[in-house]
mmCIF file of C-alpha atoms and ligand atoms in Angstrom:
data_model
loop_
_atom_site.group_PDB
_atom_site.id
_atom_site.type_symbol
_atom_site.label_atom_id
_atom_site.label_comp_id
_atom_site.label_asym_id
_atom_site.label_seq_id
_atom_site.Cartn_x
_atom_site.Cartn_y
_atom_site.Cartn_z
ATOM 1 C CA UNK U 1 54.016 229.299 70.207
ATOM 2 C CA UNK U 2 56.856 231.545 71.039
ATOM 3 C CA UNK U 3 57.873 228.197 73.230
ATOM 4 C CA UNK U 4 57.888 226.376 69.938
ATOM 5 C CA UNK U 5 59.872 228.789 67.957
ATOM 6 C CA UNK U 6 62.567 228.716 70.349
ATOM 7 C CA UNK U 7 63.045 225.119 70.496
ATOM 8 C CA UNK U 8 63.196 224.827 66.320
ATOM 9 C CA UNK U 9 65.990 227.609 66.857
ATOM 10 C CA UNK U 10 67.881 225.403 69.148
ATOM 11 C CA UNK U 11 67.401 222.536 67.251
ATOM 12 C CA UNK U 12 68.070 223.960 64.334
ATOM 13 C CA UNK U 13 71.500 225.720 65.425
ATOM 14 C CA UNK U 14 72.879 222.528 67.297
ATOM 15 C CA UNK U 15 72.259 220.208 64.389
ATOM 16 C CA UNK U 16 73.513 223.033 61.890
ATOM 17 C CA UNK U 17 70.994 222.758 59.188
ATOM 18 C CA UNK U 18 67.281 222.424 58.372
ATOM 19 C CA UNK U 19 66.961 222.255 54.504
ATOM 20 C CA UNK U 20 64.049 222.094 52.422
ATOM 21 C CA UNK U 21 63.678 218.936 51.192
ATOM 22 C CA UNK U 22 63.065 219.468 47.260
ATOM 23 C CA UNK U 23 62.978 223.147 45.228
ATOM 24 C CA UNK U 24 60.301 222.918 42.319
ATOM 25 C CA UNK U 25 58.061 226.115 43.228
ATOM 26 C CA UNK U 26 54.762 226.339 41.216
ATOM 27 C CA UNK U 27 55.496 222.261 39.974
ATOM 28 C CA UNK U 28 55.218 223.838 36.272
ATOM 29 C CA UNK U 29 55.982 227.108 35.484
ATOM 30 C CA UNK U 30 54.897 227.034 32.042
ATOM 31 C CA UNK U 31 50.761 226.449 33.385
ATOM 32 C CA UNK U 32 51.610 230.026 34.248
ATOM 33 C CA UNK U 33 52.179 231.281 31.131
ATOM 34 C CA UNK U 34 49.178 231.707 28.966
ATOM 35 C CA UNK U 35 47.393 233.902 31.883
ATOM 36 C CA UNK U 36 50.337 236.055 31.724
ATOM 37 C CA UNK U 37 50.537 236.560 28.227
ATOM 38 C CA UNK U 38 46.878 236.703 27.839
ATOM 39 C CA UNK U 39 46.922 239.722 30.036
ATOM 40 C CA UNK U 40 49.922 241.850 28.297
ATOM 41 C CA UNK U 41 48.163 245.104 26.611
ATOM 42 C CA UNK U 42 48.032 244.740 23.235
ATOM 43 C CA UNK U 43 50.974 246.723 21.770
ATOM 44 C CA UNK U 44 52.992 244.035 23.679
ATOM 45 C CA UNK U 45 51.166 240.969 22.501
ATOM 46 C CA UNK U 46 51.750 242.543 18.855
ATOM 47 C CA UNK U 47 55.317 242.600 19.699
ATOM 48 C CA UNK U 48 55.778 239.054 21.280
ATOM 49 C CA UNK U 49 54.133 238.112 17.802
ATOM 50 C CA UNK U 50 57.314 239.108 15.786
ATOM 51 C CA UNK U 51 59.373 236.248 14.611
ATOM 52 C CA UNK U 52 63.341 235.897 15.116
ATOM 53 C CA UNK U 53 65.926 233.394 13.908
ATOM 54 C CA UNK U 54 66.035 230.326 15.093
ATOM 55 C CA UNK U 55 69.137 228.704 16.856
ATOM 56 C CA UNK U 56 69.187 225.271 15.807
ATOM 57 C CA UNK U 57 71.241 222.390 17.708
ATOM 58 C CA UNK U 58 74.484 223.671 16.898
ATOM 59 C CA UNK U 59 73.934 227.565 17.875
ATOM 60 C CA UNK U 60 72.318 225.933 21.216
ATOM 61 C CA UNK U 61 75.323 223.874 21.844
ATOM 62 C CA UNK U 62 77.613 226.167 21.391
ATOM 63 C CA UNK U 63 75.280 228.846 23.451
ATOM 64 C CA UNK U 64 75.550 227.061 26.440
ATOM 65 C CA UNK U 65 78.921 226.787 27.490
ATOM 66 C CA UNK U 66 79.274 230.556 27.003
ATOM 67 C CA UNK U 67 75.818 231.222 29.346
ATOM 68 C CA UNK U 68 77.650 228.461 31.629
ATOM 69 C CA UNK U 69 80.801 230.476 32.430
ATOM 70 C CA UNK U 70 78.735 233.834 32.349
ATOM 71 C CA UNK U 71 75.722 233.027 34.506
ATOM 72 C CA UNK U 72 77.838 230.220 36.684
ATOM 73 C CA UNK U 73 76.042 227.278 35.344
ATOM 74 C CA UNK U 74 76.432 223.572 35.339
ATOM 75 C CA UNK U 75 78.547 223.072 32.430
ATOM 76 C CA UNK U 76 77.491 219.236 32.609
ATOM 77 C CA UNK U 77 74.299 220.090 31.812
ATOM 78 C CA UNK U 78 72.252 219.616 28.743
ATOM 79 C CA UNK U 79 70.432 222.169 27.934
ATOM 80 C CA UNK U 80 67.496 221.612 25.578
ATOM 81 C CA UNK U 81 67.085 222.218 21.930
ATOM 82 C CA UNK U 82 65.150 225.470 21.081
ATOM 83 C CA UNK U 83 63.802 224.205 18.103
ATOM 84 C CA UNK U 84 63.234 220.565 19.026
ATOM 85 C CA UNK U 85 62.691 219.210 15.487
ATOM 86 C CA UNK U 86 63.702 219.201 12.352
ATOM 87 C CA UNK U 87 65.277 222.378 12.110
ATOM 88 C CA UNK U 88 67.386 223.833 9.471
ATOM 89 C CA UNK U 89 69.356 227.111 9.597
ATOM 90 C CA UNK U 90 67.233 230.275 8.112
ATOM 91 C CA UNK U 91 64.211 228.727 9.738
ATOM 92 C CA UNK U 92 62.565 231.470 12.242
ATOM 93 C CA UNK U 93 60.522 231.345 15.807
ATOM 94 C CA UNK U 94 57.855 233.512 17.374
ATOM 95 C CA UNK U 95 58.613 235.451 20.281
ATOM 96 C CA UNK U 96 55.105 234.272 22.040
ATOM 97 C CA UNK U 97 56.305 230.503 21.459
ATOM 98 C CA UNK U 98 59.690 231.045 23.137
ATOM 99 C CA UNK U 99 58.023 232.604 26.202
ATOM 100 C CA UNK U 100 55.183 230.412 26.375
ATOM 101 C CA UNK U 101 56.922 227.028 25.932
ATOM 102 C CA UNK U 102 59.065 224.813 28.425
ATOM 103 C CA UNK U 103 61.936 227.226 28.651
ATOM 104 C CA UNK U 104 60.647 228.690 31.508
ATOM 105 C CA UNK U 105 61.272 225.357 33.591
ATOM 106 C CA UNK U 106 64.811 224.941 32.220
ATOM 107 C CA UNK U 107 65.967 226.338 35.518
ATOM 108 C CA UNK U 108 64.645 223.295 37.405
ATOM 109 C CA UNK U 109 66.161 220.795 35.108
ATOM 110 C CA UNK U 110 69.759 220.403 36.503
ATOM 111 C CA UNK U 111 71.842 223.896 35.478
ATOM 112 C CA UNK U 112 72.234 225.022 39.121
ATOM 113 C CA UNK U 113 72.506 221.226 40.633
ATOM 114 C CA UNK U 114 75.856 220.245 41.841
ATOM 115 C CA UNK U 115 77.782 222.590 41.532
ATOM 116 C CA UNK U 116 81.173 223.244 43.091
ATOM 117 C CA UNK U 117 82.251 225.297 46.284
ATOM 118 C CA UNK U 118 83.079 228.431 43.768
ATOM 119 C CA UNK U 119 79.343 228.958 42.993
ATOM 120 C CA UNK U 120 78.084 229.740 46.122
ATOM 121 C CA UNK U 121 80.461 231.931 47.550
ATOM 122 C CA UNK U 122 77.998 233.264 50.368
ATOM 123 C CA UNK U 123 77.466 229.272 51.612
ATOM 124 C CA UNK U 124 74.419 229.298 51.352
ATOM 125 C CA UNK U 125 73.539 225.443 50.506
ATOM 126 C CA UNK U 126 74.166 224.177 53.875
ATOM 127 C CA UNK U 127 70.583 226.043 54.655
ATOM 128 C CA UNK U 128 68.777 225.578 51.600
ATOM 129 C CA UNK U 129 69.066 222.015 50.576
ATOM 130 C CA UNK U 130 72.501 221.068 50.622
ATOM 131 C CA UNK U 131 75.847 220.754 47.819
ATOM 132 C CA UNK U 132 74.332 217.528 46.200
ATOM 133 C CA UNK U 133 72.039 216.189 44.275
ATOM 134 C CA UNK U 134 68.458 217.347 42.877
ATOM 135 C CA UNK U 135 68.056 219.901 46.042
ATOM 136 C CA UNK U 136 71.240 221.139 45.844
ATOM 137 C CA UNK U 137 69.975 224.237 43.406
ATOM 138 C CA UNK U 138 67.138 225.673 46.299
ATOM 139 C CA UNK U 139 69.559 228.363 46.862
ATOM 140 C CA UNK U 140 68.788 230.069 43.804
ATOM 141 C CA UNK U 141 65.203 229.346 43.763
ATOM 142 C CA UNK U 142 64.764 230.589 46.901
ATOM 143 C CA UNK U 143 64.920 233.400 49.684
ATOM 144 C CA UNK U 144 64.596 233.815 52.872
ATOM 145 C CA UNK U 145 64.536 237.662 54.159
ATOM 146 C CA UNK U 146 65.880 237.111 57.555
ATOM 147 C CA UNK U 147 64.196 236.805 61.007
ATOM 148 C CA UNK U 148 62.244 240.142 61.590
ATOM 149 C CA UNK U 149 61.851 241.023 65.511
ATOM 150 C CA UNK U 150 58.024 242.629 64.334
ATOM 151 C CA UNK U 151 57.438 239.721 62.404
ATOM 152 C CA UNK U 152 58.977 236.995 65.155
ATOM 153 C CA UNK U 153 56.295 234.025 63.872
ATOM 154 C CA UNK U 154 55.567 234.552 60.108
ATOM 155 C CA UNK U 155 59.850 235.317 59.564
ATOM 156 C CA UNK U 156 61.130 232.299 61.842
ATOM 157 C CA UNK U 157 63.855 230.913 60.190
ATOM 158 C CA UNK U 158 67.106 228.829 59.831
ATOM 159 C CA UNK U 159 69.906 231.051 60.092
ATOM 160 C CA UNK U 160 68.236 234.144 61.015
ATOM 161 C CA UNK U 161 69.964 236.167 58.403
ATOM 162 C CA UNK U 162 68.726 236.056 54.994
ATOM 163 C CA UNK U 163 69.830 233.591 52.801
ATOM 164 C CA UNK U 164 69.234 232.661 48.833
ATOM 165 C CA UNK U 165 70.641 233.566 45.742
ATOM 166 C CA UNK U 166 67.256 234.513 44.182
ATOM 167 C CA UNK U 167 67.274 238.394 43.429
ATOM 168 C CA UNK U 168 70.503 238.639 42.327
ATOM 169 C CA UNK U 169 69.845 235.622 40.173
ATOM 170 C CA UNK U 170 67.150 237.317 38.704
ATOM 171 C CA UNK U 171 69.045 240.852 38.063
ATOM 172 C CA UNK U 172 71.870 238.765 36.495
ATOM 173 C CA UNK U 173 69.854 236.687 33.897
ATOM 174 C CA UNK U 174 67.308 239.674 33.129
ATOM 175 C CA UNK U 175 70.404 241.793 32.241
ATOM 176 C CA UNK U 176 72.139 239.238 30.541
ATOM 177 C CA UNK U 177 68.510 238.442 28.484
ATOM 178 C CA UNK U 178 68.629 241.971 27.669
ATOM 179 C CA UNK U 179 72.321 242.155 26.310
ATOM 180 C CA UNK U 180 71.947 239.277 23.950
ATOM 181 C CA UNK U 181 68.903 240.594 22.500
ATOM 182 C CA UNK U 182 70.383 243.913 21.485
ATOM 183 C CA UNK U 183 73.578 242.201 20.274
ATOM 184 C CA UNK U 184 70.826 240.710 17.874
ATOM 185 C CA UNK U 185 70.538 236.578 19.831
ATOM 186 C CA UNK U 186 66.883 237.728 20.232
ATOM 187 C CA UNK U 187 65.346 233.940 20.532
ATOM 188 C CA UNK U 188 68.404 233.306 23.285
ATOM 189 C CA UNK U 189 67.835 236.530 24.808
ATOM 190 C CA UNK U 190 64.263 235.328 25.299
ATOM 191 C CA UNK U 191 65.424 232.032 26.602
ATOM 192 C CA UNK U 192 67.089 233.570 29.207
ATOM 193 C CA UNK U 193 64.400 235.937 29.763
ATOM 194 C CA UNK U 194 62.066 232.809 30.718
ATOM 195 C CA UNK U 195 65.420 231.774 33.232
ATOM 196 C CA UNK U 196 64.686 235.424 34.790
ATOM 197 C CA UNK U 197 61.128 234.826 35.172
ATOM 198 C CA UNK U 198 61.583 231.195 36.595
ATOM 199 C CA UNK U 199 63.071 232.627 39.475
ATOM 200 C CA UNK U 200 60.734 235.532 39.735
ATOM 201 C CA UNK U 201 57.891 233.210 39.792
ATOM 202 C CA UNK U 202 59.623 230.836 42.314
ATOM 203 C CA UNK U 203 59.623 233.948 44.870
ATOM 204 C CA UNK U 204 55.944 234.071 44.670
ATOM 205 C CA UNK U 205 55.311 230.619 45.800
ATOM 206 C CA UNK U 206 55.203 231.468 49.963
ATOM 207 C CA UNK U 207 57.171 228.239 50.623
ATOM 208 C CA UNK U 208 60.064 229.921 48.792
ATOM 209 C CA UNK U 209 60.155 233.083 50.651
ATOM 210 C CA UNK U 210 59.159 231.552 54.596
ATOM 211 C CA UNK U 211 61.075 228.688 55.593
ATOM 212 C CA UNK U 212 58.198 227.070 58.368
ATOM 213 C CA UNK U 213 54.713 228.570 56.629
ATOM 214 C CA UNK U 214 53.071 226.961 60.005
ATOM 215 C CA UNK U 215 54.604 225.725 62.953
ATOM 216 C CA UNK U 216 52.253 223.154 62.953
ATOM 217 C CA UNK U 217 53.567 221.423 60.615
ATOM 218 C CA UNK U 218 56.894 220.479 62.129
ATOM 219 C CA UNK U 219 56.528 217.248 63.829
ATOM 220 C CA UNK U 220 57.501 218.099 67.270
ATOM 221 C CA UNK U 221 56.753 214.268 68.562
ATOM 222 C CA UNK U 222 59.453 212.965 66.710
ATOM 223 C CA UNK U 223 62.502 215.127 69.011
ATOM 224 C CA UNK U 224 61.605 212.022 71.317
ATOM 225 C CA UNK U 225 64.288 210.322 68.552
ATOM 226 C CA UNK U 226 66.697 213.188 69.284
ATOM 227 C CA UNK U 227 67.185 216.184 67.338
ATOM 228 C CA UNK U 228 69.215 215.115 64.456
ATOM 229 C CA UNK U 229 65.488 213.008 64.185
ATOM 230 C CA UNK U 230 63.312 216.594 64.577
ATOM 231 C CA UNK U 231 65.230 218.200 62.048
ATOM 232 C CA UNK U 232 65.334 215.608 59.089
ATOM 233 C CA UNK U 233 61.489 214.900 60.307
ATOM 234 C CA UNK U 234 60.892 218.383 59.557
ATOM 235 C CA UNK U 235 62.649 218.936 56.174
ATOM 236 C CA UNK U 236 60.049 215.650 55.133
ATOM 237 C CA UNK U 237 56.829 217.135 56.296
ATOM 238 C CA UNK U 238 57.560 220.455 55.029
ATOM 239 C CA UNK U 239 58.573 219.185 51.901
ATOM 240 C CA UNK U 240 55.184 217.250 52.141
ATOM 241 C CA UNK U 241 53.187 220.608 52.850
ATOM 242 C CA UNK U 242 54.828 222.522 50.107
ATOM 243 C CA UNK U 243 55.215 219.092 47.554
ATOM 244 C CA UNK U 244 51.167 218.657 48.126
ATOM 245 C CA UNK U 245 50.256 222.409 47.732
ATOM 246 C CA UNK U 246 52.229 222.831 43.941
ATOM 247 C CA UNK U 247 50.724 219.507 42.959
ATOM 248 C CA UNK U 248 47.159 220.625 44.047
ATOM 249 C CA UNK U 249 47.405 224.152 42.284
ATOM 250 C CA UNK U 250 49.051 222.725 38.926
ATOM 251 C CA UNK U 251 46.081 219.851 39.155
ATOM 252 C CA UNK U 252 43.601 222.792 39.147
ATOM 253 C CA UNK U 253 45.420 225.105 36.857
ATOM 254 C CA UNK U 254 45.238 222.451 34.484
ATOM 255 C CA UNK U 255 41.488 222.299 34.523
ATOM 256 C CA UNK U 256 42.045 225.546 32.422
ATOM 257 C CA UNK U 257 38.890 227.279 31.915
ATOM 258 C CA UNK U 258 37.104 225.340 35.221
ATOM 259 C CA UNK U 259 40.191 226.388 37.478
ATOM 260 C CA UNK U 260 39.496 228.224 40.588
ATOM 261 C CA UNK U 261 42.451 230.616 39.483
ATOM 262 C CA UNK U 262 41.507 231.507 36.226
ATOM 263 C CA UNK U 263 40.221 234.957 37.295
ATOM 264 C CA UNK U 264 42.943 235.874 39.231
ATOM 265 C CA UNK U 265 45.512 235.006 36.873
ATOM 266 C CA UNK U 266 43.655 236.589 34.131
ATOM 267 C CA UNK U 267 43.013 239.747 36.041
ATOM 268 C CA UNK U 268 46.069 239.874 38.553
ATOM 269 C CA UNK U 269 46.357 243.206 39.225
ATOM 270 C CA UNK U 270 43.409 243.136 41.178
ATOM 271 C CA UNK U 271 44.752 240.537 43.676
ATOM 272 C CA UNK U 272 48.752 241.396 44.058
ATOM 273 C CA UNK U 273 50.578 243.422 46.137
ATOM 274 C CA UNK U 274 50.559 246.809 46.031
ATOM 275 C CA UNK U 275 54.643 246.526 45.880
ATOM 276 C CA UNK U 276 54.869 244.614 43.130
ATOM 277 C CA UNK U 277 51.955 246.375 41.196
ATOM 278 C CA UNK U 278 54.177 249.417 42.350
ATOM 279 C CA UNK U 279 57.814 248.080 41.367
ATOM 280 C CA UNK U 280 59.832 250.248 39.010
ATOM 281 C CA UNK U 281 60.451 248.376 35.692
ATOM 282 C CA UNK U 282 64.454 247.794 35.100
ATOM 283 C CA UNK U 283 65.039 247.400 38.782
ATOM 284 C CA UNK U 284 65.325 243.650 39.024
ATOM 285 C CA UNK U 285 66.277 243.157 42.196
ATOM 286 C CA UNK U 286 63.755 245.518 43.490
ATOM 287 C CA UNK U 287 61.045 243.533 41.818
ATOM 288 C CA UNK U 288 62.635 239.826 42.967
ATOM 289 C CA UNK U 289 62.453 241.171 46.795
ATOM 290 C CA UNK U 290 58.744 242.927 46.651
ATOM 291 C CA UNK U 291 57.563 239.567 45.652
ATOM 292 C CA UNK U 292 59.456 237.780 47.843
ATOM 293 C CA UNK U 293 58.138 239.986 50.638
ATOM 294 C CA UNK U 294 54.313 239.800 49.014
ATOM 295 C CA UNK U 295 54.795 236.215 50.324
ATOM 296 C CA UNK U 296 56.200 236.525 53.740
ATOM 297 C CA UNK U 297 52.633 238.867 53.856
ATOM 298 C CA UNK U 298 50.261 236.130 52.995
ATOM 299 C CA UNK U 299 52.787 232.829 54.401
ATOM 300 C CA UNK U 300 51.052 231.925 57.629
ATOM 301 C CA UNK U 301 47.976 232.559 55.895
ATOM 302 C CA UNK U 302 48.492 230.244 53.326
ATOM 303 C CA UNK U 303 50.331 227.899 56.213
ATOM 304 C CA UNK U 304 46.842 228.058 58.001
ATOM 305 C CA UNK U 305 44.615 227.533 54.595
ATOM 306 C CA UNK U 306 46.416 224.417 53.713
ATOM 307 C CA UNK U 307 47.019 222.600 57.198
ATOM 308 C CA UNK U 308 43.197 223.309 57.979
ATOM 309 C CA UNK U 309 43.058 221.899 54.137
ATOM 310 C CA UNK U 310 45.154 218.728 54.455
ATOM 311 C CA UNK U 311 45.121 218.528 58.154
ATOM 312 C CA UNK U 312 48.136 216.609 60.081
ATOM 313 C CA UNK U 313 48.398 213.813 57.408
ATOM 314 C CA UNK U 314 51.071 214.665 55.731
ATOM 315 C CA UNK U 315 53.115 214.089 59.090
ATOM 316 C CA UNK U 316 52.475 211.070 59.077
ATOM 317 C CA UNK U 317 55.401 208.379 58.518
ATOM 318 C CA UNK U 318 54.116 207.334 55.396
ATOM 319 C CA UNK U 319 54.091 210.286 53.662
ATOM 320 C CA UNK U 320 57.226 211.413 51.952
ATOM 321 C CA UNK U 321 56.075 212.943 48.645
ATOM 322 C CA UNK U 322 59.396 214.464 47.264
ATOM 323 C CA UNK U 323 60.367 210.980 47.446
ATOM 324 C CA UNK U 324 57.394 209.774 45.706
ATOM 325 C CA UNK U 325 56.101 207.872 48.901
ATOM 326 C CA UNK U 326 52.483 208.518 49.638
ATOM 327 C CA UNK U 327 49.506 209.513 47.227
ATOM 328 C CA UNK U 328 46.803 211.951 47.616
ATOM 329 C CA UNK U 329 43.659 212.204 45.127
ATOM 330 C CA UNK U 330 43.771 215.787 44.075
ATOM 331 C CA UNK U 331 40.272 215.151 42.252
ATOM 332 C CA UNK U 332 38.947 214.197 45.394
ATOM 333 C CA UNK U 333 40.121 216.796 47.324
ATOM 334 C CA UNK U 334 38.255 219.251 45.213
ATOM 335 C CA UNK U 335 35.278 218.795 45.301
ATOM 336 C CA UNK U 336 34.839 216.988 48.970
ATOM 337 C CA UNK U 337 32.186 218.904 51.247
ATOM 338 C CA UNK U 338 33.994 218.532 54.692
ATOM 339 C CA UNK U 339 37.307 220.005 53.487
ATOM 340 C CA UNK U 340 35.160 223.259 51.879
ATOM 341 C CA UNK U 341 36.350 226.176 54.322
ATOM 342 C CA UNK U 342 40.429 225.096 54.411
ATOM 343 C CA UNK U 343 39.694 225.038 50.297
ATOM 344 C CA UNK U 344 38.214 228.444 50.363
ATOM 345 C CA UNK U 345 40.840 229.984 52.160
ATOM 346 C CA UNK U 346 43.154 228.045 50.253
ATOM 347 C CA UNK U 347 42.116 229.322 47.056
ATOM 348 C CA UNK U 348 41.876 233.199 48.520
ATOM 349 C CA UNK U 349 45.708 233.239 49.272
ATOM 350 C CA UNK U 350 46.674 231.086 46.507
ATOM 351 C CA UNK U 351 44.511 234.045 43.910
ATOM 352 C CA UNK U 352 47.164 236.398 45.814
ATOM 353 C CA UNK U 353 50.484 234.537 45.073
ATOM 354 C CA UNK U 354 49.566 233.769 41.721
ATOM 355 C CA UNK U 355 48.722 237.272 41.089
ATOM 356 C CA UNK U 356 52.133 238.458 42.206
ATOM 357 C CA UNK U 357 53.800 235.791 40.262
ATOM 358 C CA UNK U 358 52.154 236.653 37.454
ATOM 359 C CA UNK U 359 52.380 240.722 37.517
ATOM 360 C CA UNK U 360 56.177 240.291 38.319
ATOM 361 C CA UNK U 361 56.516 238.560 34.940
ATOM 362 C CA UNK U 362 54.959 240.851 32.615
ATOM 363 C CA UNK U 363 56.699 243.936 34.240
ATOM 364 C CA UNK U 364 60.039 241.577 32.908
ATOM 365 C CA UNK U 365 58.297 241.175 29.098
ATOM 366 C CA UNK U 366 57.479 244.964 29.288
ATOM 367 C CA UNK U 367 60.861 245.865 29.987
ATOM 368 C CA UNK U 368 62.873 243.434 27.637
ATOM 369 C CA UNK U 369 60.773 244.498 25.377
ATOM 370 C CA UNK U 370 61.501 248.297 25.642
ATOM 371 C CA UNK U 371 64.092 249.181 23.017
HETATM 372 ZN ZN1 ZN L 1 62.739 226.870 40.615
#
């Protein structure tokens, strides 16, 4: 194996880049939300239940441009009403709605997509999905540690220093969340509060935090074609491994009550990290890197869970799902009886990732909503 990793390395390093090849983390954010809510004490729920007022179009688009130049965002972009129908000034919005509706996947929508040089002053983009384009925002959504001698396998990576915008992202927007709610913008301050937890949630999706989950994965047949060939061969099947997982878990999240992660959504504290169950509230950054770190932990587990899961299909030619090229029957896949143990032990580590998604983003509502 050891073999292997040094030959990605090379590869990697003469052909200068190995990007992911698409950046949605948990497909929907927003299937997270009701288990995290649900399990806020009660003071908070009270608290989410007060209602503010509500921006209509005009106080959105004039919002933007302002969050744009502050938080280095597409200015392009269109961000989405708050109140998306008939709304008329003096009207008012509950906290719980603002946190629980699609906000929390306006992040993924197009506000860090081509951007210019200016916003990515470390360079990070030629790593983590390149300057163009719906890829082009992975290096905010995601972070990779660095390549850790004690670690050599479950770290390997493309460059070996870490890379990824992600926890300062998240200490950024949290703050900023924070500032417009005590200047009195409370239903924007919770908008932006969703941004924070967008990202925070992204970090807990392994395939966000380790760059190769299993080497296994790579398709090491097709260096035959040369190496330019291995690496763009191995952005499509790890995009495949990490498109096929998030479509899998949002298909069973959305079986609500019948999902396999109900529990440990519900109950998270008994399946995260001690790090992130541990992470001081108001240290953002802090919080952003435990999780991301709770997934290097559990990566080549959940690398092993869902090859022995899928198995080597999704390196086949056919298959390029970020593209929309190749179907797989999620219902199926279920319930069949010969793919039982990789399911198991797919479910186990996905409980875990969840979990530390999930306790990450209440630690951010308890905090924003500390006076
Ligand atoms: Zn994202």
């Amino acid at each position: 194996v050891k073999r292997a990793a040094r030959a990605v390395l090379a590869i990697g390093i003469s052909a200068g880049v190995l990007a992911p090849s698409q950046s949605f983390a948990w497909e929907k954010h927003a299937t997270l939300m009701p288990s995290v809510l649900w399990g806020l004490s009660q003071p908070l729920r009270e608290q989410l239940k007060r209602t503010v007022s509500a921006p209509c179009r005009q106080a959105d688009v004039e919002m933007y441009p302002v969050l744009a130049d502050r938080l280095k965002l597409n200015k392009a972009h269109m961000v989405s009403p708050t109140i998306p129908t008939n709304c008329v000034p003096g009207d008012t919005v509950e906290l719980t709605s603002i946190l629980a509706g699609a906000f929390v996947d306006d992040p993924d929508m197009g506000m860090d997509e081509n951007l210019d040089e200016s916003h990515d002053p470390h360079g990070y983009r030629q790593w983590m999905g390149g300057k163009k384009g719906p890829t082009s925002k992975g290096f905010r959504h995601m972070y990779f540690g660095g390549w850790r001698l004690t670690k050599p396998i479950a770290t390997f990576q493309i460059p070996i220093k870490a890379v990824g915008e992600s926890p300062e992202r998240v200490e950024l927007l949290a703050n900023t969340a924070k500032e417009l709610i005590k200047s009195g913008n409370t239903a924007w301050g919770f908008r932006v509060l969703a941004w924070a937890i967008h990202y925070t949630q992204d970090l807990a999706q392994p395939f966000h935090a380790v760059q190769i989950p299993k080497l296994a994965m790579v398709p090491w047949y097709s260096i035959f074609k040369g190496f330019g060939n291995l690496v763009s061969e191995t952005t499509r099947t790890i995009g495949n491994y990490h498109w096929a997982y998030e479509d899998y878990v949002k298909y069973r999240i959305e079986l609500g009550k019948d999902s396999p992660f109900q529990e440990c959504m519900l109950k998270a504290e008994n399946y995260a990290a001690e790090w992130v169950l541990n992470a001081k509230l108001g240290d953002h950054r802090r919080l952003a890197l435990a999780v991301a770190d709770a997934s290097v932990k559990i990566g080549a587990e959940l690398g092993s869970a869902e090859y022995k899961f899928f198995g080597g299909q999704l390196k086949l030619p056919e298959f390029d799902l970020p593209a929309g090229q190749g179907k797989l029957d999620y219902a199926d896949l279920s319930v069949r009886p010969d793919v039982m143990d990789g399911r198991q032990e797919l479910h186990q580590v996905t409980c875990r990732a969840l979990a530390n998604g999930v306790v990450a983003t209440r630690k951010l509502i308890e905090w924003a909503l500390q006076p």
